[in-house]
Short mmCIF file of C-alpha atoms and ligand atoms in Angstrom, two decimals:
data_model
loop_
_atom_site.label_atom_id
_atom_site.label_comp_id
_atom_site.label_asym_id
_atom_site.label_seq_id
_atom_site.Cartn_x
_atom_site.Cartn_y
_atom_site.Cartn_z
CA UNK A 1420 -41.13 8.32 -4.36
CA UNK A 1421 -40.45 10.49 -1.34
CA UNK A 1422 -37.52 9.65 0.89
CA UNK A 1423 -39.64 9.08 3.94
CA UNK A 1424 -42.06 6.69 2.29
CA UNK A 1425 -39.41 4.30 1.21
CA UNK A 1426 -38.68 1.36 3.45
CA UNK A 1427 -35.52 -0.69 3.70
CA UNK A 1428 -37.35 -3.73 4.97
CA UNK A 1429 -39.65 -5.87 2.84
CA UNK A 1430 -43.39 -5.36 3.19
CA UNK A 1431 -44.63 -8.95 3.16
CA UNK A 1432 -44.95 -10.99 6.32
CA UNK A 1433 -41.59 -11.44 8.00
CA UNK A 1434 -42.89 -14.54 9.69
CA UNK A 1435 -43.53 -16.15 6.30
CA UNK A 1436 -40.15 -15.14 4.95
CA UNK A 1437 -38.24 -16.37 7.95
CA UNK A 1438 -40.29 -19.53 8.46
CA UNK A 1439 -38.50 -21.35 5.64
CA UNK A 1440 -35.06 -20.31 6.74
CA UNK A 1441 -34.88 -20.56 10.47
CA UNK A 1442 -32.97 -23.50 11.84
CA UNK A 1443 -33.13 -24.47 15.46
CA UNK A 1444 -30.24 -25.44 17.57
CA UNK A 1445 -30.18 -29.07 18.51
CA UNK A 1446 -29.73 -30.54 21.96
CA UNK A 1447 -30.97 -29.10 25.20
CA UNK A 1448 -31.68 -25.69 23.69
CA UNK A 1449 -34.13 -26.74 21.00
CA UNK A 1450 -35.90 -23.39 21.13
CA UNK A 1451 -32.85 -21.41 20.15
CA UNK A 1452 -32.02 -20.46 16.57
CA UNK A 1453 -28.55 -20.88 15.14
CA UNK A 1454 -26.50 -17.79 14.31
CA UNK A 1455 -26.40 -18.64 10.61
CA UNK A 1456 -30.17 -19.16 10.48
CA UNK A 1457 -30.75 -15.75 12.06
CA UNK A 1458 -28.30 -14.09 9.67
CA UNK A 1459 -30.09 -15.66 6.69
CA UNK A 1460 -33.52 -14.69 8.03
CA UNK A 1461 -32.51 -11.06 8.49
CA UNK A 1462 -30.97 -10.90 5.02
CA UNK A 1463 -34.13 -12.23 3.44
CA UNK A 1464 -36.06 -9.32 4.96
CA UNK A 1465 -33.97 -6.31 4.05
CA UNK A 1466 -33.70 -4.44 0.76
CA UNK A 1467 -31.48 -1.55 -0.29
CA UNK A 1468 -32.79 1.99 -0.18
CA UNK A 1469 -33.50 3.05 -3.76
CA UNK A 1470 -32.96 6.77 -3.60
CA UNK A 1471 -29.76 8.17 -5.00
CA UNK A 1472 -27.91 11.46 -4.95
CA UNK A 1473 -24.89 12.99 -6.66
CA UNK A 1474 -22.04 13.92 -4.37
CA UNK A 1475 -18.65 15.47 -5.09
CA UNK A 1476 -15.93 12.84 -5.19
CA UNK A 1477 -14.19 14.64 -2.33
CA UNK A 1478 -17.20 13.87 -0.10
CA UNK A 1479 -17.85 10.33 -1.31
CA UNK A 1480 -15.63 8.35 1.08
CA UNK A 1481 -17.68 5.58 2.70
CA UNK A 1482 -20.63 6.05 0.36
CA UNK A 1483 -22.04 3.23 -1.79
CA UNK A 1484 -22.11 3.61 -5.58
CA UNK A 1485 -25.63 3.51 -6.99
CA UNK A 1486 -24.49 2.77 -10.54
CA UNK A 1487 -21.43 1.44 -12.34
CA UNK A 1488 -18.69 3.98 -12.98
CA UNK A 1489 -17.63 3.46 -16.58
CA UNK A 1490 -14.25 4.73 -17.61
CA UNK A 1491 -14.66 7.77 -19.88
CA UNK A 1492 -11.04 7.43 -21.07
CA UNK A 1493 -8.32 4.89 -21.67
CA UNK A 1494 -6.13 4.58 -18.58
CA UNK A 1495 -3.35 5.39 -19.04
CA UNK A 1496 -4.28 7.69 -21.87
CA UNK A 1497 -0.96 7.17 -23.69
CA UNK A 1498 1.96 4.77 -23.75
CA UNK A 1499 4.39 6.04 -21.13
CA UNK A 1500 7.59 5.16 -19.39
CA UNK A 1501 7.60 3.02 -16.24
CA UNK A 1502 11.23 4.02 -15.50
CA UNK A 1503 13.73 6.82 -15.61
CA UNK A 1504 16.03 6.02 -18.56
CA UNK A 1505 16.17 6.31 -22.33
CA UNK A 1506 13.37 5.60 -24.81
CA UNK A 1507 14.58 3.78 -27.92
CA UNK A 1508 13.62 1.59 -30.83
CA UNK A 1509 14.10 -1.99 -29.65
CA UNK A 1510 15.14 -3.01 -33.18
CA UNK A 1511 18.32 -0.94 -32.59
CA UNK A 1512 19.45 -3.15 -29.70
CA UNK A 1513 22.43 -5.33 -30.73
CA UNK A 1514 22.75 -8.86 -29.40
CA UNK A 1515 26.35 -9.36 -30.66
CA UNK A 1516 27.97 -6.15 -29.40
CA UNK A 1517 27.37 -2.98 -27.32
CA UNK A 1518 24.59 -0.75 -28.58
CA UNK A 1519 25.47 2.91 -29.15
CA UNK A 1520 22.71 5.47 -29.57
CA UNK A 1521 22.49 9.24 -29.91
CA UNK A 1522 20.22 11.19 -27.58
CA UNK A 1523 18.09 13.60 -29.62
CA UNK A 1524 15.89 15.07 -26.90
CA UNK A 1525 14.19 14.80 -23.51
CA UNK A 1526 10.69 13.66 -22.49
CA UNK A 1527 9.43 14.56 -19.01
CA UNK A 1528 6.10 13.80 -17.35
CA UNK A 1529 3.79 16.47 -18.69
CA UNK A 1530 6.36 17.57 -21.30
CA UNK A 1531 6.37 15.16 -24.25
CA UNK A 1532 9.18 15.05 -26.83
CA UNK A 1533 7.53 16.24 -30.02
CA UNK A 1534 10.01 15.22 -32.70
CA UNK A 1535 10.45 11.91 -34.47
CA UNK A 1536 13.03 9.37 -33.29
CA UNK A 1537 14.95 7.69 -36.10
CA UNK A 1538 17.14 4.57 -36.19
CA UNK A 1539 20.17 4.89 -33.90
CA UNK A 1540 18.49 7.63 -31.89
CA UNK A 1541 17.07 7.75 -28.37
CA UNK A 1542 15.37 10.18 -26.00
CA UNK A 1543 16.14 10.79 -22.34
CA UNK A 1544 12.88 9.92 -20.57
CA UNK A 1545 11.46 10.15 -17.04
CA UNK A 1546 8.79 8.00 -15.39
CA UNK A 1547 5.30 8.85 -16.61
CA UNK A 1548 6.52 10.75 -19.69
CA UNK A 1549 4.79 9.94 -22.98
CA UNK A 1550 6.72 7.52 -25.14
CA UNK A 1551 8.04 9.48 -28.17
CA UNK A 1552 6.74 8.43 -31.60
CA UNK A 1553 8.94 5.73 -33.12
CA UNK A 1554 10.17 4.34 -29.78
CA UNK A 1555 8.75 1.20 -28.20
CA UNK A 1556 11.03 0.50 -25.26
CA UNK A 1557 12.78 2.15 -22.32
CA UNK A 1558 16.16 1.09 -20.93
CA UNK A 1559 16.52 1.93 -17.27
CA UNK A 1560 19.26 4.42 -16.53
CA UNK A 1561 21.10 2.04 -14.17
CA UNK A 1562 22.28 -0.12 -17.11
CA UNK A 1563 23.28 2.74 -19.42
CA UNK A 1564 26.65 4.46 -19.76
CA UNK A 1565 26.04 8.03 -20.84
CA UNK A 1566 28.72 10.31 -22.29
CA UNK A 1567 27.19 13.58 -23.31
CA UNK A 1568 24.65 12.87 -26.03
CA UNK A 1569 26.02 9.36 -26.68
CA UNK A 1570 24.80 6.42 -24.68
CA UNK A 1571 26.03 2.86 -24.55
CA UNK A 1572 24.08 -0.21 -23.51
CA UNK A 1573 26.43 -3.08 -22.81
CA UNK A 1574 26.00 -6.22 -24.88
CA UNK A 1575 23.92 -8.84 -23.16
CA UNK A 1576 22.10 -6.35 -20.93
CA UNK A 1577 18.46 -7.27 -20.86
CA UNK A 1578 16.97 -3.95 -21.86
CA UNK A 1579 13.34 -4.81 -21.08
CA UNK A 1580 10.46 -2.75 -22.32
CA UNK A 1581 9.43 -0.79 -19.21
CA UNK A 1582 6.45 0.70 -20.98
CA UNK A 1583 2.95 1.18 -19.55
CA UNK A 1584 0.61 0.82 -22.48
CA UNK A 1585 -2.37 2.95 -23.27
CA UNK A 1586 -5.52 1.43 -21.76
CA UNK A 1587 -3.65 -1.38 -19.95
CA UNK A 1588 -5.28 -0.54 -16.64
CA UNK A 1589 -8.73 0.37 -18.01
CA UNK A 1590 -10.16 0.68 -21.50
CA UNK A 1591 -12.60 3.44 -22.27
CA UNK A 1592 -16.14 2.19 -21.55
CA UNK A 1593 -15.04 -0.56 -19.16
CA UNK A 1594 -16.51 -0.80 -15.65
CA UNK A 1595 -14.05 0.95 -13.38
CA UNK A 1596 -16.09 0.50 -10.19
CA UNK A 1597 -19.32 -1.53 -10.11
CA UNK A 1598 -22.56 -0.42 -8.48
CA UNK A 1599 -22.60 -1.57 -4.87
CA UNK A 1600 -18.97 -0.60 -4.25
CA UNK A 1601 -18.33 1.01 -0.89
CA UNK A 1602 -15.96 3.83 -1.75
CA UNK A 1603 -12.61 3.51 -0.03
CA UNK A 1604 -9.55 5.71 -0.64
CA UNK A 1605 -8.47 3.47 -3.54
CA UNK A 1606 -11.86 3.81 -5.26
CA UNK A 1607 -11.84 7.57 -4.74
CA UNK A 1608 -8.38 7.69 -6.30
CA UNK A 1609 -9.35 5.49 -9.25
CA UNK A 1610 -12.39 7.67 -9.99
CA UNK A 1611 -10.18 10.76 -9.76
CA UNK A 1612 -7.69 9.22 -12.21
CA UNK A 1613 -10.57 9.05 -14.71
CA UNK A 1614 -11.33 12.74 -14.27
CA UNK A 1615 -14.59 12.06 -12.43
CA UNK A 1616 -15.79 14.89 -10.21
CA UNK A 1617 -19.15 13.70 -8.90
CA UNK A 1618 -20.51 10.22 -8.24
CA UNK A 1619 -24.01 8.84 -7.88
CA UNK A 1620 -24.44 7.12 -4.53
CA UNK A 1621 -27.32 5.72 -2.54
CA UNK A 1622 -28.69 8.11 0.01
CA UNK A 1623 -27.45 7.61 3.51
CA UNK A 1624 -29.30 5.14 5.69
CA UNK A 1625 -31.10 6.83 8.59
CA UNK A 1626 -30.83 4.86 11.80
CA UNK A 1627 -32.61 5.99 14.97
CA UNK A 1628 -31.48 4.47 18.23
CA UNK A 1629 -32.24 4.64 21.91
CA UNK A 1630 -31.34 2.75 25.04
CA UNK A 1631 -33.85 1.50 27.57
CA UNK A 1632 -33.69 1.05 31.32
CA UNK A 1633 -34.70 2.89 34.50
CA UNK A 1634 -31.14 2.47 35.78
CA UNK A 1635 -29.50 4.52 33.02
CA UNK A 1636 -27.92 7.88 33.78
CA UNK A 1637 -26.13 10.41 31.62
CA UNK A 1638 -22.53 11.44 32.24
CA UNK A 1639 -22.62 14.32 34.70
CA UNK A 1640 -25.62 12.92 36.55
CA UNK A 1641 -25.22 11.53 40.05
CA UNK A 1642 -25.54 7.76 40.27
CA UNK A 1643 -28.10 6.64 42.81
CA UNK A 1644 -27.67 3.15 44.29
CA UNK A 1645 -28.11 0.64 41.47
CA UNK A 1646 -27.75 3.19 38.67
CA UNK A 1647 -25.23 2.91 35.86
CA UNK A 1648 -24.08 5.24 33.13
CA UNK A 1649 -25.62 4.61 29.71
CA UNK A 1650 -22.79 3.25 27.58
CA UNK A 1651 -24.74 1.34 24.93
CA UNK A 1652 -26.11 4.44 23.31
CA UNK A 1653 -22.63 5.86 22.81
CA UNK A 1654 -21.34 2.53 21.49
CA UNK A 1655 -24.25 2.15 19.06
CA UNK A 1656 -23.92 5.76 17.89
CA UNK A 1657 -20.20 5.28 17.28
CA UNK A 1658 -20.68 1.97 15.42
CA UNK A 1659 -23.28 3.63 13.18
CA UNK A 1660 -21.06 6.60 12.52
CA UNK A 1661 -18.25 4.23 11.49
CA UNK A 1662 -20.60 2.63 8.96
CA UNK A 1663 -21.49 5.99 7.47
CA UNK A 1664 -25.13 6.02 8.59
CA UNK A 1665 -27.12 9.08 9.57
CA UNK A 1666 -27.42 8.23 13.25
CA UNK A 1667 -30.35 9.75 15.14
CA UNK A 1668 -29.92 9.57 18.92
CA UNK A 1669 -33.28 9.46 20.70
CA UNK A 1670 -31.81 9.26 24.19
CA UNK A 1671 -32.26 6.89 27.10
CA UNK A 1672 -35.83 5.87 27.76
CA UNK A 1673 -36.97 4.56 31.12
CA UNK A 1674 -38.94 1.34 31.47
CA UNK A 1675 -42.22 3.11 30.98
CA UNK A 1676 -44.68 1.82 28.35
CA UNK A 1677 -46.03 5.21 27.30
CA UNK A 1678 -42.61 6.79 26.87
CA UNK A 1679 -41.25 3.71 25.12
CA UNK A 1680 -44.15 3.67 22.70
CA UNK A 1681 -43.59 7.34 21.93
CA UNK A 1682 -39.89 6.65 21.30
CA UNK A 1683 -40.64 3.71 18.99
CA UNK A 1684 -43.12 5.82 17.05
CA UNK A 1685 -40.74 8.73 16.71
CA UNK A 1686 -37.97 6.37 15.61
CA UNK A 1687 -40.08 4.56 13.02
CA UNK A 1688 -41.34 7.83 11.60
CA UNK A 1689 -37.90 9.36 11.23
CA UNK A 1690 -35.65 6.49 10.17
CA UNK A 1691 -35.17 3.43 7.97
CA UNK A 1692 -33.87 1.40 10.87
CA UNK A 1693 -34.48 1.49 14.61
CA UNK A 1694 -31.97 0.02 17.05
CA UNK A 1695 -32.71 -0.31 20.75
CA UNK A 1696 -30.74 -1.87 23.57
CA UNK A 1697 -32.06 -3.60 26.66
CA UNK A 1698 -35.53 -4.74 27.59
CA UNK A 1699 -35.60 -7.95 25.52
CA UNK A 1700 -34.41 -10.41 28.15
CA UNK A 1701 -36.91 -12.96 29.37
CA UNK A 1702 -37.93 -10.89 32.41
CA UNK A 1703 -38.71 -7.88 30.24
CA UNK A 1704 -40.68 -9.78 27.62
CA UNK A 1705 -44.11 -9.40 29.17
CA UNK A 1706 -43.80 -5.68 29.05
CA UNK A 1707 -41.89 -4.88 25.84
CA UNK A 1708 -43.26 -7.61 23.63
CA UNK A 1709 -46.88 -6.40 23.43
CA UNK A 1710 -45.57 -2.89 22.97
CA UNK A 1711 -43.43 -3.75 19.96
CA UNK A 1712 -46.06 -6.06 18.52
CA UNK A 1713 -48.61 -3.28 18.74
CA UNK A 1714 -46.46 -1.25 16.35
CA UNK A 1715 -45.81 -3.87 13.72
CA UNK A 1716 -44.52 -7.36 13.18
CA UNK A 1717 -41.74 -8.22 15.57
CA UNK A 1718 -40.13 -11.63 16.03
CA UNK A 1719 -38.56 -12.39 19.40
CA UNK A 1720 -35.63 -14.68 18.93
CA UNK A 1721 -33.72 -16.78 21.38
CA UNK A 1722 -30.41 -17.32 19.62
CA UNK A 1723 -27.84 -20.02 20.29
CA UNK A 1724 -25.08 -17.46 20.71
CA UNK A 1725 -22.85 -16.24 23.48
CA UNK A 1726 -22.94 -13.44 24.39
CA UNK A 1727 -26.24 -11.99 23.17
CA UNK A 1728 -28.96 -14.62 23.45
CA UNK A 1729 -32.20 -12.64 23.16
CA UNK A 1730 -32.90 -10.31 20.29
CA UNK A 1731 -35.99 -9.03 18.54
CA UNK A 1732 -36.20 -8.24 14.86
CA UNK A 1733 -39.03 -6.90 12.80
CA UNK A 1734 -40.80 -4.08 11.11
CA UNK A 1735 -42.61 -1.34 12.98
CA UNK A 1736 -44.75 1.40 11.49
CA UNK A 1737 -45.64 4.92 12.57
CA UNK A 1738 -47.24 7.69 10.52
CA UNK A 1739 -47.43 5.12 7.70
CA UNK A 1740 -43.67 4.90 7.63
CA UNK A 1741 -42.14 1.50 8.17
CA UNK A 1742 -38.77 0.88 9.72
CA UNK A 1743 -36.69 -2.19 10.35
CA UNK A 1744 -36.27 -2.88 14.06
CA UNK A 1745 -33.35 -4.48 15.83
CA UNK A 1746 -33.96 -4.75 19.58
CA UNK A 1747 -30.58 -5.79 20.94
CA UNK A 1748 -29.80 -7.17 24.39
CA UNK A 1749 -28.75 -4.81 27.16
CA UNK A 1750 -25.36 -6.12 28.18
CA UNK A 1751 -22.69 -3.91 26.57
CA UNK A 1752 -20.59 -6.70 25.01
CA UNK A 1753 -23.73 -8.50 23.80
CA UNK A 1754 -24.73 -5.25 22.10
CA UNK A 1755 -21.48 -5.12 20.15
CA UNK A 1756 -21.46 -8.82 19.29
CA UNK A 1757 -25.06 -8.83 18.03
CA UNK A 1758 -24.46 -5.57 16.16
CA UNK A 1759 -21.45 -6.97 14.32
CA UNK A 1760 -22.93 -10.42 13.69
CA UNK A 1761 -26.50 -9.49 12.77
CA UNK A 1762 -26.98 -5.75 12.29
CA UNK A 1763 -23.88 -4.61 10.44
CA UNK A 1764 -24.25 -6.70 7.29
CA UNK A 1765 -28.00 -5.96 7.19
CA UNK A 1766 -27.25 -2.24 7.34
CA UNK A 1767 -24.65 -2.59 4.58
CA UNK A 1768 -27.20 -4.43 2.44
CA UNK A 1769 -29.74 -1.66 3.07
CA UNK A 1770 -27.06 0.88 2.14
CA UNK A 1771 -26.79 -0.96 -1.18
CA UNK A 1772 -23.38 -2.49 -0.71
CA UNK A 1773 -22.76 -5.72 -2.58
CA UNK A 1774 -22.52 -8.34 0.18
CA UNK A 1775 -19.11 -9.76 0.92
CA UNK A 1776 -18.44 -12.60 3.31
CA UNK A 1777 -16.49 -11.34 6.32
CA UNK A 1778 -12.84 -12.22 6.22
CA UNK A 1779 -12.22 -15.13 8.54
CA UNK A 1780 -8.78 -16.41 9.40
CA UNK A 1781 -7.70 -19.66 11.00
CA UNK A 1782 -5.06 -19.23 13.68
CA UNK A 1783 -3.57 -21.52 16.34
CA UNK A 1784 -4.83 -20.98 19.84
CA UNK A 1785 -2.22 -20.28 22.53
CA UNK A 1786 -4.17 -22.15 25.20
CA UNK A 1787 -7.02 -24.61 25.58
CA UNK A 1788 -10.62 -23.36 25.72
CA UNK A 1789 -13.75 -25.00 27.01
CA UNK A 1790 -16.73 -24.92 24.68
CA UNK A 1791 -20.10 -26.65 24.69
CA UNK A 1792 -21.41 -27.73 21.29
CA UNK A 1793 -24.79 -26.24 20.42
CA UNK A 1794 -24.10 -22.52 20.43
CA UNK A 1795 -21.80 -20.09 18.66
CA UNK A 1796 -19.43 -18.22 20.93
CA UNK A 1797 -17.72 -14.95 20.18
CA UNK A 1798 -14.79 -14.62 22.54
CA UNK A 1799 -12.74 -11.48 22.69
CA UNK A 1800 -9.27 -12.38 21.51
CA UNK A 1801 -5.85 -10.95 20.84
CA UNK A 1802 -3.97 -11.91 17.69
CA UNK A 1803 -0.23 -11.68 18.19
CA UNK A 1804 2.40 -11.93 15.49
CA UNK A 1805 6.00 -12.91 16.19
CA UNK A 1806 8.63 -13.59 13.53
CA UNK A 1807 5.93 -13.69 10.88
CA UNK A 1808 3.82 -16.27 12.72
CA UNK A 1809 0.46 -15.36 14.22
CA UNK A 1810 -1.47 -16.99 17.02
CA UNK A 1811 -4.41 -15.97 19.12
CA UNK A 1812 -5.34 -15.94 22.78
CA UNK A 1813 -8.37 -14.96 24.79
CA UNK A 1814 -8.44 -11.60 26.60
CA UNK A 1815 -9.37 -13.48 29.77
CA UNK A 1816 -12.67 -12.90 31.59
CA UNK A 1817 -15.50 -12.94 29.09
CA UNK A 1818 -18.36 -11.39 31.06
CA UNK A 1819 -20.91 -9.89 28.71
CA UNK A 1820 -20.98 -6.69 30.75
CA UNK A 1821 -17.19 -6.22 30.51
CA UNK A 1822 -16.70 -3.71 27.75
CA UNK A 1823 -13.01 -3.54 28.65
CA UNK A 1824 -12.64 -7.00 27.07
CA UNK A 1825 -13.67 -5.43 23.73
CA UNK A 1826 -11.12 -2.66 24.26
CA UNK A 1827 -8.32 -5.13 25.02
CA UNK A 1828 -9.20 -7.35 22.05
CA UNK A 1829 -8.29 -6.99 18.40
CA UNK A 1830 -10.48 -9.86 17.19
CA UNK A 1831 -13.35 -12.19 17.90
CA UNK A 1832 -12.42 -15.83 18.39
CA UNK A 1833 -15.40 -17.57 16.79
CA UNK A 1834 -16.21 -20.99 18.17
CA UNK A 1835 -18.82 -22.34 15.78
CA UNK A 1836 -22.06 -24.04 16.67
CA UNK A 1837 -20.88 -27.66 16.60
CA UNK A 1838 -17.46 -26.98 18.07
CA UNK A 1839 -16.52 -28.62 21.36
CA UNK A 1840 -13.48 -28.00 23.61
CA UNK A 1841 -10.44 -26.62 21.84
CA UNK A 1842 -6.89 -27.72 22.65
CA UNK A 1843 -3.77 -25.59 22.73
CA UNK A 1844 -2.39 -25.29 19.19
CA UNK A 1845 -5.72 -26.09 17.51
CA UNK A 1846 -6.76 -23.78 14.71
CA UNK A 1847 -9.68 -21.51 15.53
CA UNK A 1848 -11.63 -19.07 13.43
CA UNK A 1849 -10.67 -15.46 13.97
CA UNK A 1850 -12.57 -12.37 12.86
CA UNK A 1851 -10.24 -9.38 12.97
CA UNK A 1852 -11.68 -6.14 14.29
CA UNK A 1853 -9.62 -4.24 11.73
CA UNK A 1854 -11.95 -3.90 8.78
CA UNK A 1855 -14.97 -5.04 10.78
CA UNK A 1856 -15.11 -2.50 13.58
P1 AMP B 2657 -31.73 -5.76 30.07
O1 AMP B 2657 -31.62 -6.54 28.82
O2 AMP B 2657 -32.48 -4.47 29.90
O3 AMP B 2657 -32.24 -6.59 31.19
O4 AMP B 2657 -30.24 -5.34 30.46
C1 AMP B 2657 -29.25 -6.32 30.72
C2 AMP B 2657 -28.07 -5.69 31.42
O5 AMP B 2657 -27.49 -4.70 30.58
C3 AMP B 2657 -28.41 -5.00 32.71
O6 AMP B 2657 -27.38 -5.22 33.64
C4 AMP B 2657 -28.46 -3.56 32.34
O7 AMP B 2657 -28.20 -2.69 33.42
C5 AMP B 2657 -27.39 -3.48 31.29
N1 AMP B 2657 -27.67 -2.37 30.39
C6 AMP B 2657 -28.83 -2.17 29.75
N2 AMP B 2657 -28.78 -1.05 29.01
C7 AMP B 2657 -27.55 -0.52 29.19
C8 AMP B 2657 -26.90 0.65 28.69
N3 AMP B 2657 -27.53 1.47 27.87
N4 AMP B 2657 -25.63 0.88 29.05
C9 AMP B 2657 -25.01 0.02 29.88
N5 AMP B 2657 -25.55 -1.10 30.39
C10 AMP B 2657 -26.84 -1.37 30.05
MG1 MG B 2658 -33.42 -3.13 31.04
#
């Protein structure tokens, strides 16, 4: 199958798939879907890209393994010392009196001691050096009195074994890293320790994105009354780059049906995923909705979330190439919140990463917060740690256009759907930016 023909979004009707999942928010916003229902609906519609490629390990950071990496060797490959000290035969250790041994040689990392070690003998050994034949234990140098080639281990000293055994970290043939692993520095290092030079990974996800709005200007352009600089496109590009996607920037498109249609077509033809910002709020519906629907199957969702209420999701096709579409709201904070709550994990799934629930902490709130049940709120928060105790507070004003609140924050404070007002000292759910963003 050719790269361009493959789609990361399922081909059957999205409406059918999502119909069984979607849950509506109760109360006075009966039209709105809950955050969890939307997350489930999106996940039901996306599939991983199937194409793979071999890349050098040195270029594999952030890539997703397409197959298990099996260990080609035992790790470690030989019994070796975990300490600097002397290797000895543990049967020589005396319980009733001091143990005296004769040093017959030296073993260094990379320079094994070749000879045999007999009763009453020992070998000076350094960390990582192969354990000489006949020895089974290492005494750390701190508990040894050495006098030339004679060493003494005081009676009653617990000698310990201090040996790392062959294969104790991985046996040959065992799964070192499973398919679906996102390679982090530790995974790169583990693969390197097995002598692996190239790894098979899924191909990168191609994500085309553009912003919409007649008011958008580029840096360097003069702002006319009512204009603003286009920030969303830079934010989206940066978030995609962080995730290791091939990000294709299609620019800022004015509110013009012909140009928007051309942009959607170009995006669908060139990418697995299309992300747009703006143009999905109620006022814009009449104009963007028929446009998107003309190109495929697009669901317009009102979500019980703050910030980020409207969002469209679907599959659009151009030149017989289908792409998954996320049409995000226009407000800059809403863009980031909807990206991290709905888009990110879908992209990771399409990249082939084994899904992992985001790490959520519970921390006491430094002040009371007002909250209406019936929607999920993502407040920008600051986790502070003092004397080993952490607590969280809001960054203050939470306007969905205030990107500075995202800059000041180091977490989202997540007030779940059913949650009402929160009192000072109450535990609240916290999603740390570190690891997410
Ligand atoms: P919309 O959803 O298109 O009505 O946009 C909602 C708000 O977000 C408006 O105030 C827009 O000016 C603003 N907005 C839309 N797109 C961008 C963008 N690319 N950068 C910054 N602000 C934007
Ligand atoms: Mg707009």
